[in-house]
mmCIF file of C-alpha atoms in Angstrom:
data_model
loop_
_atom_site.group_PDB
_atom_site.id
_atom_site.type_symbol
_atom_site.label_atom_id
_atom_site.label_comp_id
_atom_site.label_asym_id
_atom_site.label_seq_id
_atom_site.Cartn_x
_atom_site.Cartn_y
_atom_site.Cartn_z
ATOM 1 C CA MET A 204 -12.745 46.973 31.348
ATOM 2 C CA LEU A 205 -12.564 46.954 35.117
ATOM 3 C CA SER A 206 -11.149 44.078 37.118
ATOM 4 C CA ALA A 207 -13.942 41.848 38.408
ATOM 5 C CA ARG A 208 -12.187 41.454 41.761
ATOM 6 C CA ALA A 209 -11.770 45.208 42.189
ATOM 7 C CA LEU A 210 -15.393 45.832 41.229
ATOM 8 C CA CYS A 211 -16.606 43.175 43.687
ATOM 9 C CA ILE A 212 -14.571 44.746 46.505
ATOM 10 C CA ALA A 213 -15.787 48.247 45.663
ATOM 11 C CA SER A 214 -19.410 47.073 45.364
ATOM 12 C CA ALA A 215 -19.227 45.193 48.659
ATOM 13 C CA PHE A 216 -17.809 48.272 50.389
ATOM 14 C CA LEU A 217 -20.526 50.511 48.929
ATOM 15 C CA LEU A 218 -23.153 47.966 49.952
ATOM 16 C CA TYR A 219 -21.806 48.012 53.505
ATOM 17 C CA LEU A 220 -21.993 51.821 53.602
ATOM 18 C CA ALA A 221 -25.503 51.779 52.100
ATOM 19 C CA THR A 222 -26.599 49.247 54.720
ATOM 20 C CA VAL A 223 -25.376 51.501 57.523
ATOM 21 C CA VAL A 224 -27.085 54.524 55.987
ATOM 22 C CA SER A 225 -30.287 52.557 55.384
ATOM 23 C CA ILE A 226 -30.892 51.912 59.081
ATOM 24 C CA THR A 227 -30.845 55.676 59.687
ATOM 25 C CA VAL A 228 -33.227 56.563 56.833
ATOM 26 C CA GLY A 229 -36.945 56.805 57.320
ATOM 27 C CA PRO A 230 -39.852 59.078 58.233
ATOM 28 C CA MET A 231 -38.544 59.320 61.808
ATOM 29 C CA ASN A 232 -35.229 61.107 62.195
ATOM 30 C CA ILE A 233 -32.904 58.800 64.149
ATOM 31 C CA SER A 234 -29.225 59.640 64.489
ATOM 32 C CA LEU A 235 -26.499 57.299 63.279
ATOM 33 C CA ALA A 236 -25.188 56.886 66.845
ATOM 34 C CA ASP A 237 -28.593 55.830 68.208
ATOM 35 C CA SER A 238 -29.167 53.547 65.221
ATOM 36 C CA LEU A 239 -25.878 51.724 65.709
ATOM 37 C CA TYR A 240 -26.226 51.607 69.502
ATOM 38 C CA SER A 241 -29.655 49.984 69.217
ATOM 39 C CA LEU A 242 -28.049 47.095 67.317
ATOM 40 C CA LEU A 243 -25.673 46.182 70.117
ATOM 41 C CA PRO A 244 -26.652 43.196 72.319
ATOM 42 C CA THR A 245 -26.635 45.378 75.432
ATOM 43 C CA ASP A 246 -29.111 47.269 77.537
ATOM 44 C CA HIS A 247 -30.608 50.126 75.507
ATOM 45 C CA ALA A 248 -31.729 52.222 78.463
ATOM 46 C CA ASP A 249 -29.998 55.315 77.078
ATOM 47 C CA ILE A 250 -32.268 55.529 74.023
ATOM 48 C CA PRO A 251 -36.089 55.467 73.786
ATOM 49 C CA ALA A 252 -37.731 52.062 73.452
ATOM 50 C CA HIS A 253 -39.564 53.058 70.272
ATOM 51 C CA VAL A 254 -36.227 53.884 68.589
ATOM 52 C CA THR A 255 -34.890 50.408 69.347
ATOM 53 C CA MET A 256 -38.115 48.846 68.084
ATOM 54 C CA ILE A 257 -38.025 50.818 64.801
ATOM 55 C CA ILE A 258 -34.409 49.891 64.105
ATOM 56 C CA GLN A 259 -34.611 46.233 65.063
ATOM 57 C CA GLN A 260 -38.108 45.352 63.844
ATOM 58 C CA VAL A 261 -38.581 47.668 60.851
ATOM 59 C CA ARG A 262 -35.433 49.072 59.310
ATOM 60 C CA ILE A 263 -33.019 46.158 59.722
ATOM 61 C CA PRO A 264 -35.471 43.557 58.302
ATOM 62 C CA ARG A 265 -36.387 45.894 55.455
ATOM 63 C CA THR A 266 -32.736 46.569 54.658
ATOM 64 C CA LEU A 267 -31.828 42.882 54.628
ATOM 65 C CA LEU A 268 -34.847 41.974 52.495
ATOM 66 C CA ALA A 269 -33.913 44.690 49.978
ATOM 67 C CA ILE A 270 -30.401 43.236 49.734
ATOM 68 C CA ALA A 271 -31.614 39.675 49.162
ATOM 69 C CA VAL A 272 -34.423 40.537 46.727
ATOM 70 C CA GLY A 273 -32.221 42.875 44.693
ATOM 71 C CA ALA A 274 -29.487 40.249 44.449
ATOM 72 C CA ILE A 275 -31.949 37.517 43.399
ATOM 73 C CA LEU A 276 -33.549 39.661 40.700
ATOM 74 C CA ALA A 277 -30.150 40.695 39.351
ATOM 75 C CA ILE A 278 -28.687 37.201 38.986
ATOM 76 C CA CYS A 279 -31.952 35.832 37.579
ATOM 77 C CA GLY A 280 -31.965 38.639 35.018
ATOM 78 C CA ALA A 281 -28.341 37.925 34.130
ATOM 79 C CA VAL A 282 -29.090 34.242 33.546
ATOM 80 C CA LEU A 283 -32.218 34.947 31.489
ATOM 81 C CA GLN A 284 -30.283 37.383 29.317
ATOM 82 C CA GLY A 285 -27.677 34.697 28.723
ATOM 83 C CA LEU A 286 -30.225 32.004 27.930
ATOM 84 C CA PHE A 287 -32.151 34.217 25.501
ATOM 85 C CA ARG A 288 -28.855 35.763 24.306
ATOM 86 C CA ASN A 289 -30.089 39.340 24.339
ATOM 87 C CA PRO A 290 -29.856 42.224 26.826
ATOM 88 C CA LEU A 291 -33.619 42.883 26.890
ATOM 89 C CA ALA A 292 -34.604 39.738 28.760
ATOM 90 C CA ASP A 293 -35.895 40.830 32.151
ATOM 91 C CA PRO A 294 -38.320 38.985 34.450
ATOM 92 C CA GLY A 295 -40.654 41.987 34.435
ATOM 93 C CA ILE A 296 -40.521 42.816 30.741
ATOM 94 C CA ILE A 297 -41.082 39.279 29.454
ATOM 95 C CA GLY A 298 -43.990 38.705 31.833
ATOM 96 C CA VAL A 299 -42.410 36.358 34.376
ATOM 97 C CA SER A 300 -43.049 38.731 37.273
ATOM 98 C CA SER A 301 -46.660 39.209 36.169
ATOM 99 C CA GLY A 302 -47.209 35.458 36.037
ATOM 100 C CA ALA A 303 -45.645 35.011 39.460
ATOM 101 C CA SER A 304 -47.754 37.860 40.822
ATOM 102 C CA LEU A 305 -50.913 36.255 39.451
ATOM 103 C CA GLY A 306 -49.960 32.976 41.107
ATOM 104 C CA ALA A 307 -49.348 34.714 44.424
ATOM 105 C CA ALA A 308 -52.643 36.599 44.100
ATOM 106 C CA ILE A 309 -54.532 33.362 43.476
ATOM 107 C CA ALA A 310 -53.016 31.916 46.654
ATOM 108 C CA ILE A 311 -53.915 35.035 48.649
ATOM 109 C CA VAL A 312 -57.540 35.011 47.531
ATOM 110 C CA ALA A 313 -58.074 31.242 47.497
ATOM 111 C CA PHE A 314 -56.393 30.548 50.831
ATOM 112 C CA GLY A 315 -56.915 33.895 52.524
ATOM 113 C CA GLY A 316 -59.202 32.264 55.075
ATOM 114 C CA ILE A 317 -56.338 30.323 56.649
ATOM 115 C CA ALA A 318 -53.965 33.306 56.753
ATOM 116 C CA ALA A 319 -55.227 34.494 60.142
ATOM 117 C CA ASN A 320 -54.649 31.099 61.773
ATOM 118 C CA TYR A 321 -51.541 30.012 59.850
ATOM 119 C CA PRO A 322 -49.705 33.163 58.658
ATOM 120 C CA MET A 323 -46.357 31.389 58.298
ATOM 121 C CA LEU A 324 -47.927 28.755 56.042
ATOM 122 C CA MET A 325 -49.064 31.539 53.707
ATOM 123 C CA LEU A 326 -45.771 33.447 53.838
ATOM 124 C CA LEU A 327 -43.360 30.527 53.528
ATOM 125 C CA GLY A 328 -45.459 27.900 51.762
ATOM 126 C CA THR A 329 -48.600 28.596 49.788
ATOM 127 C CA VAL A 330 -47.863 32.037 48.347
ATOM 128 C CA PRO A 331 -44.241 31.307 47.252
ATOM 129 C CA LEU A 332 -45.307 27.956 45.780
ATOM 130 C CA PHE A 333 -48.066 29.463 43.650
ATOM 131 C CA ALA A 334 -45.829 32.393 42.679
ATOM 132 C CA CYS A 335 -43.066 30.021 41.566
ATOM 133 C CA LEU A 336 -45.501 27.923 39.553
ATOM 134 C CA GLY A 337 -46.888 31.027 37.869
ATOM 135 C CA GLY A 338 -43.384 32.234 37.014
ATOM 136 C CA ILE A 339 -42.296 28.836 35.674
ATOM 137 C CA ILE A 340 -45.361 28.477 33.447
ATOM 138 C CA VAL A 341 -44.952 31.971 31.994
ATOM 139 C CA THR A 342 -41.218 31.507 31.426
ATOM 140 C CA PHE A 343 -41.723 28.330 29.433
ATOM 141 C CA ILE A 344 -44.506 29.945 27.384
ATOM 142 C CA VAL A 345 -42.296 32.925 26.523
ATOM 143 C CA TYR A 346 -39.387 30.619 25.756
ATOM 144 C CA ARG A 347 -41.433 28.431 23.441
ATOM 145 C CA LEU A 348 -42.954 31.399 21.620
ATOM 146 C CA GLY A 349 -39.689 33.275 21.257
ATOM 147 C CA THR A 350 -37.426 30.393 20.246
ATOM 148 C CA SER A 351 -37.211 28.691 16.869
ATOM 149 C CA GLN A 352 -34.634 26.710 14.944
ATOM 150 C CA THR A 353 -32.954 29.950 13.882
ATOM 151 C CA GLY A 354 -32.565 31.188 17.453
ATOM 152 C CA THR A 355 -34.384 33.481 19.841
ATOM 153 C CA SER A 356 -36.510 36.310 18.464
ATOM 154 C CA VAL A 357 -36.398 39.339 20.736
ATOM 155 C CA THR A 358 -39.498 40.785 19.088
ATOM 156 C CA MET A 359 -41.529 37.613 19.690
ATOM 157 C CA MET A 360 -40.298 37.415 23.246
ATOM 158 C CA LEU A 361 -41.273 41.010 24.024
ATOM 159 C CA LEU A 362 -44.673 40.622 22.329
ATOM 160 C CA ALA A 363 -45.294 37.415 24.264
ATOM 161 C CA GLY A 364 -44.337 39.218 27.467
ATOM 162 C CA ILE A 365 -46.768 42.045 26.697
ATOM 163 C CA ALA A 366 -49.590 39.609 25.983
ATOM 164 C CA ILE A 367 -48.933 37.549 29.104
ATOM 165 C CA SER A 368 -48.641 40.645 31.271
ATOM 166 C CA ALA A 369 -51.979 41.884 29.914
ATOM 167 C CA ALA A 370 -53.604 38.533 30.653
ATOM 168 C CA ALA A 371 -52.083 38.454 34.145
ATOM 169 C CA ASN A 372 -53.270 42.000 34.833
ATOM 170 C CA ALA A 373 -56.753 40.993 33.737
ATOM 171 C CA GLY A 374 -56.611 38.053 36.145
ATOM 172 C CA LEU A 375 -55.429 40.354 38.938
ATOM 173 C CA GLY A 376 -58.320 42.696 38.139
ATOM 174 C CA LEU A 377 -60.801 39.848 38.507
ATOM 175 C CA LEU A 378 -59.236 38.788 41.787
ATOM 176 C CA ASN A 379 -59.393 42.364 43.054
ATOM 177 C CA TYR A 380 -63.080 42.449 42.151
ATOM 178 C CA PHE A 381 -63.929 39.287 44.077
ATOM 179 C CA ALA A 382 -61.473 39.697 46.987
ATOM 180 C CA ASP A 383 -62.530 40.700 50.475
ATOM 181 C CA ASP A 384 -61.093 43.753 52.222
ATOM 182 C CA GLN A 385 -58.051 42.024 53.729
ATOM 183 C CA ALA A 386 -57.172 40.177 50.515
ATOM 184 C CA LEU A 387 -57.647 43.406 48.545
ATOM 185 C CA ARG A 388 -55.168 45.189 50.810
ATOM 186 C CA ASP A 389 -52.637 42.375 50.395
ATOM 187 C CA LEU A 390 -53.104 42.372 46.627
ATOM 188 C CA SER A 391 -52.487 46.115 46.458
ATOM 189 C CA LEU A 392 -49.182 45.599 48.283
ATOM 190 C CA TRP A 393 -48.160 42.844 45.876
ATOM 191 C CA THR A 394 -48.970 44.680 42.648
ATOM 192 C CA MET A 395 -47.018 47.843 43.519
ATOM 193 C CA GLY A 396 -44.004 46.138 45.054
ATOM 194 C CA SER A 397 -43.082 46.922 48.635
ATOM 195 C CA LEU A 398 -40.549 45.880 51.248
ATOM 196 C CA ALA A 399 -42.653 47.159 54.136
ATOM 197 C CA GLY A 400 -43.756 43.657 55.111
ATOM 198 C CA ALA A 401 -40.224 42.450 55.855
ATOM 199 C CA ASN A 402 -39.833 40.158 58.843
ATOM 200 C CA LYS A 403 -37.502 37.474 60.139
ATOM 201 C CA GLN A 404 -39.173 34.660 58.214
ATOM 202 C CA SER A 405 -39.082 36.490 54.874
ATOM 203 C CA ILE A 406 -35.394 37.258 55.409
ATOM 204 C CA TYR A 407 -34.605 33.587 56.026
ATOM 205 C CA LEU A 408 -36.499 32.504 52.906
ATOM 206 C CA SER A 409 -34.985 35.176 50.669
ATOM 207 C CA PHE A 410 -31.388 34.570 51.716
ATOM 208 C CA ALA A 411 -31.811 30.785 51.494
ATOM 209 C CA THR A 412 -33.158 31.248 47.953
ATOM 210 C CA LEU A 413 -30.257 33.543 47.067
ATOM 211 C CA ILE A 414 -27.663 31.066 48.331
ATOM 212 C CA VAL A 415 -29.189 28.161 46.392
ATOM 213 C CA LEU A 416 -29.525 30.199 43.199
ATOM 214 C CA PHE A 417 -26.009 31.572 43.350
ATOM 215 C CA TYR A 418 -24.532 28.118 43.999
ATOM 216 C CA CYS A 419 -26.443 26.525 41.119
ATOM 217 C CA TYR A 420 -25.746 29.350 38.690
ATOM 218 C CA ARG A 421 -22.078 29.514 39.621
ATOM 219 C CA ARG A 422 -21.777 25.787 39.020
ATOM 220 C CA ASP A 423 -23.181 26.233 35.493
ATOM 221 C CA ALA A 424 -21.158 29.370 34.703
ATOM 222 C CA ASP A 425 -18.942 27.609 32.143
ATOM 223 C CA LYS A 426 -22.003 26.182 30.390
ATOM 224 C CA LEU A 427 -23.606 29.612 30.258
ATOM 225 C CA ASN A 428 -20.406 31.016 28.761
ATOM 226 C CA ALA A 429 -20.429 28.295 26.114
ATOM 227 C CA MET A 430 -24.080 28.943 25.271
ATOM 228 C CA LEU A 431 -23.270 32.592 24.591
ATOM 229 C CA LEU A 432 -21.409 31.344 21.508
ATOM 230 C CA GLY A 433 -24.568 29.639 20.251
ATOM 231 C CA GLU A 434 -26.463 26.475 21.045
ATOM 232 C CA SER A 435 -24.852 24.464 18.243
ATOM 233 C CA GLU A 436 -21.361 25.375 19.449
ATOM 234 C CA ALA A 437 -22.346 24.428 23.016
ATOM 235 C CA ARG A 438 -23.599 21.043 21.802
ATOM 236 C CA HIS A 439 -20.310 20.417 20.007
ATOM 237 C CA MET A 440 -18.599 21.013 23.341
ATOM 238 C CA GLY A 441 -20.615 18.165 24.856
ATOM 239 C CA ILE A 442 -23.171 20.265 26.754
ATOM 240 C CA ASP A 443 -26.737 19.007 27.062
ATOM 241 C CA VAL A 444 -28.218 22.352 26.054
ATOM 242 C CA GLN A 445 -31.879 21.529 26.565
ATOM 243 C CA SER A 446 -31.307 20.078 30.021
ATOM 244 C CA VAL A 447 -29.238 23.092 31.092
ATOM 245 C CA LYS A 448 -31.804 25.557 29.721
ATOM 246 C CA ARG A 449 -34.706 23.825 31.448
ATOM 247 C CA ARG A 450 -32.853 23.713 34.763
ATOM 248 C CA LEU A 451 -31.771 27.347 34.642
ATOM 249 C CA ILE A 452 -35.199 28.554 33.517
ATOM 250 C CA VAL A 453 -36.904 26.737 36.391
ATOM 251 C CA LEU A 454 -34.395 28.185 38.868
ATOM 252 C CA ALA A 455 -34.844 31.708 37.503
ATOM 253 C CA ALA A 456 -38.630 31.453 37.576
ATOM 254 C CA ALA A 457 -38.525 30.032 41.109
ATOM 255 C CA GLY A 458 -36.247 32.851 42.263
ATOM 256 C CA VAL A 459 -38.500 35.504 40.751
ATOM 257 C CA GLY A 460 -41.503 33.749 42.269
ATOM 258 C CA VAL A 461 -39.994 33.986 45.748
ATOM 259 C CA THR A 462 -39.239 37.693 45.333
ATOM 260 C CA VAL A 463 -42.771 38.368 44.108
ATOM 261 C CA ALA A 464 -44.239 36.415 47.007
ATOM 262 C CA LEU A 465 -42.189 38.404 49.530
ATOM 263 C CA ALA A 466 -42.057 41.870 47.959
ATOM 264 C CA GLY A 467 -44.435 42.014 44.992
ATOM 265 C CA ILE A 468 -43.549 43.142 41.470
ATOM 266 C CA ILE A 469 -40.237 45.020 41.430
ATOM 267 C CA SER A 470 -39.317 45.673 37.828
ATOM 268 C CA PHE A 471 -36.160 46.580 35.908
ATOM 269 C CA VAL A 472 -33.591 45.452 38.504
ATOM 270 C CA GLY A 473 -32.979 42.297 36.465
ATOM 271 C CA LEU A 474 -32.588 44.409 33.316
ATOM 272 C CA ILE A 475 -30.396 47.282 34.484
ATOM 273 C CA VAL A 476 -27.887 45.519 36.721
ATOM 274 C CA PRO A 477 -26.655 42.662 34.466
ATOM 275 C CA HIS A 478 -26.327 45.055 31.534
ATOM 276 C CA LEU A 479 -24.243 47.522 33.554
ATOM 277 C CA ALA A 480 -22.128 44.708 34.986
ATOM 278 C CA ARG A 481 -21.534 43.308 31.505
ATOM 279 C CA MET A 482 -20.445 46.724 30.254
ATOM 280 C CA MET A 483 -17.925 47.034 33.092
ATOM 281 C CA ILE A 484 -16.388 43.551 33.314
ATOM 282 C CA GLY A 485 -17.516 41.627 30.224
ATOM 283 C CA PRO A 486 -19.808 38.630 29.712
ATOM 284 C CA ASN A 487 -17.893 35.952 31.662
ATOM 285 C CA TYR A 488 -20.486 34.490 34.033
ATOM 286 C CA LYS A 489 -17.883 33.497 36.609
ATOM 287 C CA SER A 490 -17.392 37.178 37.369
ATOM 288 C CA LEU A 491 -20.723 38.498 36.069
ATOM 289 C CA LEU A 492 -22.802 36.619 38.651
ATOM 290 C CA PRO A 493 -21.110 37.911 41.851
ATOM 291 C CA VAL A 494 -20.876 41.451 40.474
ATOM 292 C CA SER A 495 -24.551 41.406 39.433
ATOM 293 C CA MET A 496 -25.532 40.068 42.850
ATOM 294 C CA LEU A 497 -23.760 42.902 44.685
ATOM 295 C CA LEU A 498 -24.923 45.635 42.294
ATOM 296 C CA GLY A 499 -28.512 44.344 42.389
ATOM 297 C CA ALA A 500 -28.543 44.472 46.173
ATOM 298 C CA LEU A 501 -27.049 47.984 46.082
ATOM 299 C CA LEU A 502 -29.559 49.259 43.509
ATOM 300 C CA LEU A 503 -32.653 47.996 45.315
ATOM 301 C CA LEU A 504 -31.367 49.221 48.680
ATOM 302 C CA PHE A 505 -30.806 52.681 47.180
ATOM 303 C CA ALA A 506 -34.275 52.613 45.601
ATOM 304 C CA ASP A 507 -35.828 51.623 48.925
ATOM 305 C CA MET A 508 -34.111 54.505 50.703
ATOM 306 C CA LEU A 509 -35.565 56.845 48.069
ATOM 307 C CA ALA A 510 -38.990 55.272 48.581
ATOM 308 C CA ARG A 511 -38.815 55.921 52.318
ATOM 309 C CA THR A 512 -37.747 59.542 52.032
ATOM 310 C CA ALA A 513 -39.132 60.944 48.753
ATOM 311 C CA VAL A 514 -42.656 61.578 50.066
ATOM 312 C CA ALA A 515 -42.056 61.229 53.819
ATOM 313 C CA PRO A 516 -43.859 60.604 56.093
ATOM 314 C CA LEU A 517 -45.619 58.474 53.455
ATOM 315 C CA ASP A 518 -43.927 55.258 52.310
ATOM 316 C CA MET A 519 -43.799 55.014 48.525
ATOM 317 C CA PRO A 520 -43.819 51.459 47.098
ATOM 318 C CA VAL A 521 -40.309 50.606 45.968
ATOM 319 C CA GLY A 522 -41.649 49.140 42.720
ATOM 320 C CA ILE A 523 -42.617 52.658 41.652
ATOM 321 C CA VAL A 524 -39.072 53.907 42.263
ATOM 322 C CA THR A 525 -37.424 51.093 40.277
ATOM 323 C CA ALA A 526 -39.883 51.683 37.431
ATOM 324 C CA LEU A 527 -38.991 55.391 37.380
ATOM 325 C CA ILE A 528 -35.296 54.501 37.308
ATOM 326 C CA GLY A 529 -35.588 51.643 34.845
ATOM 327 C CA THR A 530 -37.932 53.072 32.210
ATOM 328 C CA PRO A 531 -35.438 55.616 30.784
ATOM 329 C CA PHE A 532 -32.730 52.945 30.836
ATOM 330 C CA PHE A 533 -34.965 50.511 28.953
ATOM 331 C CA LEU A 534 -35.826 53.135 26.325
ATOM 332 C CA TRP A 535 -32.118 53.880 25.888
ATOM 333 C CA LEU A 536 -31.425 50.166 25.517
ATOM 334 C CA LEU A 537 -34.187 49.822 22.928
ATOM 335 C CA ILE A 538 -32.712 52.701 20.916
ATOM 336 C CA LYS A 539 -29.281 51.102 21.143
ATOM 337 C CA GLN A 540 -30.687 47.788 19.932
ATOM 338 C CA LYS A 541 -32.595 49.456 17.067
ATOM 339 C CA GLY A 542 -32.042 47.539 13.854
ATOM 340 C CA ARG A 543 -31.099 44.306 15.644
ATOM 341 C CA ILE A 544 -34.620 43.264 16.683
#
């Protein structure tokens, strides 16, 4: 296996390169020199004003939001896989993202009238709150249905996720039917997953969420490692298993809720990244969490660059790209797990 330190350094370097490339990628062809020059705190008289505006107000916010959202989804997926003790636990597959999306959609439709007067209240308050509540409720339902005295049933968890996703999609359909034109446009953005709405406020919220999640998860890394051996073994080591599970589930659901509120449903990042990281460096959460965070940011940033260029000048929703990348990986993982579920 690779050294966790070496992989972190390599991933951070690749993420830096991808960030530089990302500010030059888009429907408008802007050179690397102009892109970098527009970032300097100097007079930009040598380059057109619209180039500076595109870099500073569109591409940089979108790049930073992709980094934060990808990192959040990756570490939340890693923690959920550890709690359920199987590599198929992903916020999208088990229905957490659908529940969070339904919560965000309810906030958009129910409080859409105040969005014009108080946009920051919707972006930073109402929508994330409802999305987090939706994600938390769904996570606990899936956990209760998939867990018994003998352990966690992957089959029950996946079936519960399918049922909840179907119910959430039905709720989204009803909201689409009753929504006005503006709410319908916002709902369409949420359901497909997009980073096009990135702005300064969403960047602050996403990075604050990432910092809190990483700190809390890192603090519980030893407990997560112990729980990989089994809940009974963790209890013998003096760990309050139920308290730890509840805390980590709430944090994961809240993190997914924030990403859904800011970028919509972006699937498979929380499935692919932790599994790849675990294959490269092993299951130790002290190293798995930082590696997953960096690889998740790198994956979503790469997917967003594909979304911006694949059908240019159109902007493809990034959720479509991650689904196209993740579906074959999920099928391969299912085949690999055949006979164990």
